[in-house]
Coordinates of C-alpha atoms (C1' of nucleotides) in Angstrom, one line a residue:
Chain A
M227 CA -291.3 59.5 154.1
A228 CA -289.8 56.1 154.5
G229 CA -288.8 56.8 157.9
E230 CA -291.9 55.4 159.3
A231 CA -291.2 51.6 158.5
L232 CA -287.9 52.0 159.6
L233 CA -288.3 53.4 162.9
E234 CA -291.0 50.5 163.7
E235 CA -287.9 48.1 162.5
L236 CA -285.7 49.8 165.2
R237 CA -288.3 50.1 167.8
A238 CA -288.8 46.3 167.5
T239 CA -285.1 45.7 167.6
L240 CA -284.0 47.8 170.6
V241 CA -287.3 47.4 173.0
H242 CA -286.7 43.6 172.6
G243 CA -284.0 43.1 175.6
N244 CA -284.6 46.4 177.2
P245 CA -288.6 47.1 177.3
E246 CA -288.4 50.2 179.6
R247 CA -287.0 52.3 176.5
T248 CA -289.9 54.6 175.2
A249 CA -290.3 58.0 174.7
T250 CA -287.0 59.6 174.7
L251 CA -285.4 57.1 172.6
D252 CA -288.3 57.4 170.2
T253 CA -287.9 61.6 169.6
T254 CA -284.3 61.1 169.4
L255 CA -284.7 58.5 166.5
R256 CA -287.2 60.5 165.0
F257 CA -285.2 63.7 165.1
V258 CA -282.4 61.8 163.5
A259 CA -284.5 59.9 160.9
E260 CA -286.2 63.3 159.7
H261 CA -283.0 65.3 159.5
G262 CA -280.4 62.8 158.2
L263 CA -277.4 63.0 160.0
G264 CA -275.7 60.2 157.8
P265 CA -272.1 61.0 156.1
Q266 CA -273.9 62.3 153.1
S267 CA -276.0 64.8 155.1
L268 CA -275.4 68.6 154.7
P269 CA -274.6 69.0 158.4
V270 CA -272.1 66.3 158.4
E271 CA -270.1 67.5 155.3
I272 CA -269.9 70.9 157.0
I273 CA -269.0 69.4 160.2
Q274 CA -266.2 67.4 158.4
L275 CA -265.1 70.3 156.3
V276 CA -264.5 72.3 159.4
G277 CA -263.0 69.5 161.5
D278 CA -260.0 69.3 160.5
R279 CA -256.4 70.7 161.6
W280 CA -256.5 74.2 160.5
S281 CA -260.0 75.3 159.8
A282 CA -260.7 76.6 163.5
L283 CA -257.7 78.6 163.3
M284 CA -258.0 79.8 159.6
L285 CA -261.5 80.9 159.7
T286 CA -261.0 82.6 163.4
V287 CA -258.3 84.6 161.9
L288 CA -260.2 85.3 158.7
A289 CA -262.9 86.7 160.9
A290 CA -260.5 89.6 161.5
G291 CA -260.7 90.9 158.4
T292 CA -259.2 90.6 154.9
F293 CA -256.3 88.7 154.0
R294 CA -254.2 87.7 151.0
P295 CA -253.1 84.2 150.9
S296 CA -249.4 84.6 151.9
E297 CA -250.6 86.8 154.8
L298 CA -252.8 84.1 155.7
Q299 CA -250.3 81.6 155.8
K300 CA -247.8 83.3 157.6
V301 CA -250.2 84.4 160.2
V302 CA -251.9 80.9 160.6
S303 CA -248.1 79.2 160.8
L304 CA -246.9 81.7 163.2
L305 CA -249.8 81.4 165.5
S306 CA -249.7 77.4 165.1
H307 CA -246.3 77.6 166.3
I308 CA -247.3 78.4 170.0
G309 CA -248.3 75.0 170.1
N310 CA -245.4 74.0 168.8
S311 CA -247.0 72.7 165.7
N312 CA -245.6 72.7 161.9
S313 CA -247.0 75.3 159.6
I314 CA -249.7 75.0 157.1
S315 CA -248.6 74.6 153.4
Q316 CA -249.6 76.5 150.6
R317 CA -251.4 73.4 149.0
V318 CA -253.8 73.0 151.9
L319 CA -254.5 76.4 152.4
T320 CA -255.7 77.2 148.9
A321 CA -257.6 74.0 149.0
K322 CA -259.5 74.9 152.3
L323 CA -260.0 78.5 151.0
R324 CA -261.8 77.3 147.9
S325 CA -263.9 74.6 149.9
Y326 CA -265.0 77.5 152.1
E327 CA -265.6 79.4 149.1
R328 CA -267.8 76.8 147.4
L329 CA -269.9 76.5 150.5
G330 CA -270.6 80.1 150.4
F331 CA -268.4 80.9 154.0
V332 CA -265.7 83.1 152.3
R333 CA -265.5 85.6 149.4
R334 CA -262.5 85.3 147.0
T335 CA -261.7 88.9 145.2
A336 CA -259.0 88.5 142.4
W337 CA -257.5 91.4 140.5
D338 CA -255.9 91.3 137.0
T339 CA -252.3 92.6 138.3
V340 CA -248.8 92.1 137.8
P341 CA -248.1 90.6 140.1
P342 CA -251.4 89.1 140.6
R343 CA -253.4 89.7 144.1
T344 CA -256.2 88.0 145.7
D345 CA -258.1 88.6 148.8
Y346 CA -260.4 86.7 150.9
D347 CA -262.7 87.6 153.5
L348 CA -265.5 86.1 155.1
T349 CA -269.3 86.3 153.8
P350 CA -272.0 87.0 156.5
L351 CA -273.0 83.3 156.5
G352 CA -269.0 82.6 157.3
H353 CA -269.4 85.0 160.3
E354 CA -272.2 82.9 161.7
L355 CA -269.8 80.1 161.3
V356 CA -267.2 81.2 163.4
K357 CA -269.4 82.3 165.9
I358 CA -270.6 78.8 166.5
I359 CA -266.8 77.6 166.3
R360 CA -266.1 80.1 168.7
D361 CA -268.6 78.8 170.9
I362 CA -267.2 75.4 170.8
V363 CA -263.7 76.6 171.5
L364 CA -264.8 78.2 174.5
W365 CA -266.7 74.9 175.6
C366 CA -263.7 73.1 175.4
L367 CA -261.6 75.5 177.0
D368 CA -264.0 75.7 179.7
K369 CA -263.8 71.6 180.0
E370 CA -260.4 71.2 179.5
D371 CA -259.4 70.2 182.9
D372 CA -262.4 67.7 183.3
V373 CA -261.1 66.3 179.9
R374 CA -257.2 66.2 180.8
S375 CA -258.2 64.5 183.9
A376 CA -260.4 61.7 182.2
I377 CA -257.7 61.5 179.6
Q378 CA -255.3 60.6 182.6
A379 CA -257.3 58.7 184.3
F380 CA -257.9 56.6 180.9
D381 CA -254.4 56.3 179.9
E382 CA -253.3 55.3 183.3
S383 CA -255.9 52.4 183.6
E384 CA -254.4 51.2 180.2
D385 CA -251.0 50.5 180.8
E386 CA -251.4 49.1 184.4
Chain B
M186 CA -245.9 84.3 177.7
A187 CA -244.0 84.2 174.4
G188 CA -247.0 85.6 172.7
E189 CA -246.1 89.4 172.8
A190 CA -243.2 89.4 170.6
L191 CA -245.0 87.3 168.2
L192 CA -247.9 89.6 168.0
E193 CA -245.6 92.4 167.5
E194 CA -244.3 90.5 164.5
L195 CA -247.9 89.9 162.9
R196 CA -248.3 93.3 163.4
A197 CA -245.7 94.6 161.5
T198 CA -246.4 91.8 158.8
L199 CA -250.0 92.7 158.4
V200 CA -250.0 96.5 158.7
H201 CA -247.2 96.9 156.1
G202 CA -249.8 96.9 153.1
N203 CA -252.9 97.4 154.9
P204 CA -252.5 100.4 157.6
E205 CA -256.2 100.6 158.1
R206 CA -255.9 97.0 160.1
T207 CA -256.1 97.8 163.8
A208 CA -258.4 97.0 166.5
T209 CA -260.3 94.0 165.7
L210 CA -257.4 92.4 164.0
D211 CA -255.3 92.8 167.2
T212 CA -258.2 91.7 169.7
T213 CA -258.6 88.6 167.4
L214 CA -255.0 87.6 167.2
R215 CA -254.8 88.3 170.7
F216 CA -257.6 85.6 171.1
V217 CA -255.9 83.1 169.1
A218 CA -252.7 83.2 170.5
E219 CA -254.0 83.3 174.3
H220 CA -256.1 80.0 173.5
G221 CA -253.7 78.5 170.9
L222 CA -256.1 76.9 168.2
G223 CA -253.4 75.1 166.6
P224 CA -253.4 71.3 165.6
Q225 CA -252.5 70.3 168.9
S226 CA -254.5 72.4 171.1
L227 CA -257.5 70.2 172.9
P228 CA -260.2 72.2 171.2
V229 CA -259.1 71.1 167.9
E230 CA -258.4 67.7 169.0
I231 CA -261.8 67.4 170.4
I232 CA -263.3 69.3 166.8
Q233 CA -261.1 66.8 164.8
L234 CA -262.5 63.8 167.1
V235 CA -265.9 64.7 166.5
G236 CA -265.7 66.1 162.7
D237 CA -265.6 62.6 161.1
R238 CA -268.2 60.6 158.9
W239 CA -270.0 59.0 162.2
S240 CA -269.8 61.1 165.3
A241 CA -272.6 63.2 164.9
L242 CA -274.9 60.5 164.1
M243 CA -273.5 58.1 166.9
L244 CA -273.5 60.7 169.6
T245 CA -276.8 62.1 168.8
V246 CA -278.0 58.4 169.1
L247 CA -276.4 57.7 172.1
A248 CA -277.9 60.6 173.8
A249 CA -281.3 58.6 173.8
G250 CA -280.0 56.2 176.3
T251 CA -278.0 52.9 176.9
F252 CA -276.8 50.9 174.2
R253 CA -275.0 47.9 173.5
P254 CA -272.4 48.0 170.6
S255 CA -274.4 45.6 168.4
E256 CA -277.5 47.7 169.1
L257 CA -275.7 51.3 168.4
Q258 CA -274.3 49.5 165.4
K259 CA -277.7 48.4 163.9
V260 CA -279.2 51.8 164.6
V261 CA -276.8 53.8 163.3
S262 CA -276.3 51.8 160.0
L263 CA -280.2 51.9 159.5
L264 CA -280.6 55.5 160.2
S265 CA -277.4 56.2 157.8
H266 CA -279.4 54.1 155.1
I267 CA -282.0 56.9 154.9
G268 CA -279.2 59.2 153.0
N269 CA -278.0 56.0 151.0
S270 CA -274.9 55.7 152.9
N271 CA -273.0 52.6 153.9
S272 CA -273.0 51.1 157.2
I273 CA -270.7 51.5 160.1
S274 CA -268.2 48.9 160.7
Q275 CA -267.6 47.3 164.1
R276 CA -264.1 48.2 163.9
V277 CA -264.9 51.8 163.6
L278 CA -267.7 51.7 165.9
T279 CA -265.5 50.3 169.0
A280 CA -262.6 52.5 168.1
K281 CA -264.6 55.8 168.2
L282 CA -266.3 54.9 171.4
R283 CA -263.0 54.3 173.0
S284 CA -262.0 57.8 171.8
Y285 CA -265.1 59.3 173.5
E286 CA -264.6 57.3 176.6
R287 CA -261.0 58.4 176.7
L288 CA -262.1 62.0 176.6
G289 CA -264.7 61.3 179.2
F290 CA -267.7 61.9 176.8
V291 CA -269.0 58.1 177.5
R292 CA -268.9 55.6 179.8
R293 CA -268.3 51.9 179.4
T294 CA -269.9 49.3 181.4
A295 CA -269.0 45.8 181.1
W296 CA -270.3 42.6 182.9
D297 CA -268.6 39.3 183.4
T298 CA -270.9 36.9 181.8
V299 CA -271.1 34.7 178.9
P300 CA -272.2 35.8 176.5
P301 CA -270.5 39.0 177.2
R302 CA -272.5 42.3 177.5
T303 CA -271.0 45.7 177.5
D304 CA -273.4 49.2 177.7
Y305 CA -272.2 52.4 176.5
D306 CA -274.0 55.6 177.5
L307 CA -273.0 59.3 177.7
T308 CA -271.4 61.2 180.7
P309 CA -272.8 64.3 181.6
L310 CA -270.0 65.9 179.7
G311 CA -270.9 64.1 176.8
H312 CA -274.7 65.1 177.1
E313 CA -273.1 68.8 177.3
L314 CA -271.3 68.0 173.9
V315 CA -274.3 66.5 172.2
K316 CA -276.1 69.5 172.9
I317 CA -273.7 71.5 170.9
I318 CA -273.1 69.2 168.3
R319 CA -277.2 69.4 167.9
D320 CA -276.8 73.2 167.8
I321 CA -274.3 72.9 164.9
V322 CA -277.0 70.7 163.1
L323 CA -279.6 72.9 163.6
W324 CA -277.9 75.9 162.1
C325 CA -276.7 73.9 159.2
L326 CA -280.3 72.8 158.4
D327 CA -281.4 76.4 158.5
K328 CA -278.8 77.2 156.2
E329 CA -279.1 74.3 153.9
D330 CA -280.5 76.4 151.2
D331 CA -278.1 79.3 151.2
V332 CA -275.3 76.7 151.4
R333 CA -276.8 74.6 148.1
S334 CA -277.3 77.6 146.5
A335 CA -273.8 78.6 146.8
I336 CA -272.7 75.1 145.9
Q337 CA -274.5 75.2 142.6
A338 CA -273.4 78.8 141.8
F339 CA -269.8 77.9 142.5
D340 CA -270.1 74.3 140.5
E341 CA -271.6 76.0 137.7
S342 CA -269.3 79.0 137.4
E343 CA -266.3 76.3 137.4
D344 CA -267.2 74.0 134.4
E345 CA -268.1 77.1 132.1
Chain C
dC63 C1' -271.6 38.7 171.5
dC64 C1' -267.6 41.8 172.4
dG65 C1' -263.5 43.4 170.3
dA66 C1' -258.8 43.1 168.7
dA67 C1' -255.8 41.9 164.8
dT68 C1' -255.0 42.2 159.9
dC69 C1' -255.1 43.6 155.0
dC70 C1' -256.3 46.8 152.1
dG71 C1' -258.0 51.2 149.4
dA72 C1' -258.8 56.1 149.8
dC73 C1' -258.0 60.6 151.6
dG74 C1' -255.7 64.2 154.1
dG75 C1' -252.0 66.7 154.7
dG76 C1' -246.7 68.1 154.1
dA77 C1' -242.9 69.3 150.6
dT78 C1' -241.1 70.4 146.4
dA79 C1' -241.2 72.3 141.9
dC80 C1' -243.7 74.5 137.9
dT81 C1' -246.5 78.0 135.5
dG82 C1' -248.8 82.7 134.8
Chain D
dC296 C1' -247.7 86.3 144.7
dA297 C1' -251.3 83.2 143.3
dG298 C1' -252.2 78.5 142.2
dT299 C1' -251.6 73.8 140.3
dA300 C1' -249.3 69.4 139.8
dT301 C1' -246.5 65.6 141.7
dC302 C1' -244.6 62.6 145.1
dC303 C1' -244.7 60.6 149.6
dC304 C1' -246.6 59.1 154.0
dG305 C1' -249.5 58.7 157.7
dT306 C1' -254.3 58.1 159.3
dC307 C1' -259.1 56.7 158.4
dG308 C1' -262.4 53.8 157.4
dG309 C1' -264.2 49.3 155.3
dA310 C1' -264.0 43.9 155.2
dT311 C1' -262.6 39.9 157.1
dT312 C1' -260.8 36.8 160.6
dC313 C1' -260.0 35.0 165.1
dG314 C1' -260.2 34.8 170.3
dG315 C1' -262.2 35.1 174.8

DNA sequence: CCGAATCCGACGGGATACTG
DNA sequence: CAGTATCCCGTCGGATTCGG
């Protein structure tokens, strides 16, 4: 692959002013070069898809079962009001659902009835994703105190 | 807390047209209501901070050691070119670094020299975060085939 | 070399109205 | 009720310039 020459260039650049950089740097760069964590890579695209205002909440709720869009909107909106946040708009809700569906995280089931009815639920892949999200959330909650004190210290040292 | 009346309202709404929803739904809603996954919550703010174009790459590289901004910019930009992406601008780089620093994920060390020199490296908390990011990335890579075929199937059924 | 300031295009996300 | 289209605004992110 094209990475070898690149890694050599990086090595030359970085060791220049800091000769003691060697092993761990090399393995890390190699990891990134092989897997490609650039903005276009699939991992980053997935992270971006989930890293927005509503996805953590939406997907976590969806993990509880099957929902119609109007139900989901109401549940998500009510739950977000706990934190004094606004409601999710229908526009954003359907857009996110379609994104999840495209990547295979949710399944869409539509009936030809009047009035129309559509159900959304997670695929097995989606359930795996939610499991990861829950791990992240739990870690964040576990570190909440550390982060908050860091924020406070930073902000205080700013407006001195 | 205010959650109890809210949960009752949600229960009434959701069971309405679907009486078999009970246990798992309730525990999930309770989890979300207690931890608050709304847009203002700390977990979601952290997820948003990391869920952008460059954070996965930047933080992974930073896990390899100490970097000066110019070094970091060059490394990140070169590595992103593997995926034919653009370079990260200095503006975004420093902004992201400050965000990370504010939440306690990176440490900034500045010298009073001419020309100036500043070093950035991860805090222990930052290293934990990178570990989580690496788990996500590895999961995404593991599921890459599934996701890509889902995307293909979705896109084909669109432009029928 | 560090990084703040400015300008600008692109996108996310909210409100509303409209079709089936 | 599901879904789309339109309008609008705030933020993200890139390019460039300037000061320390």
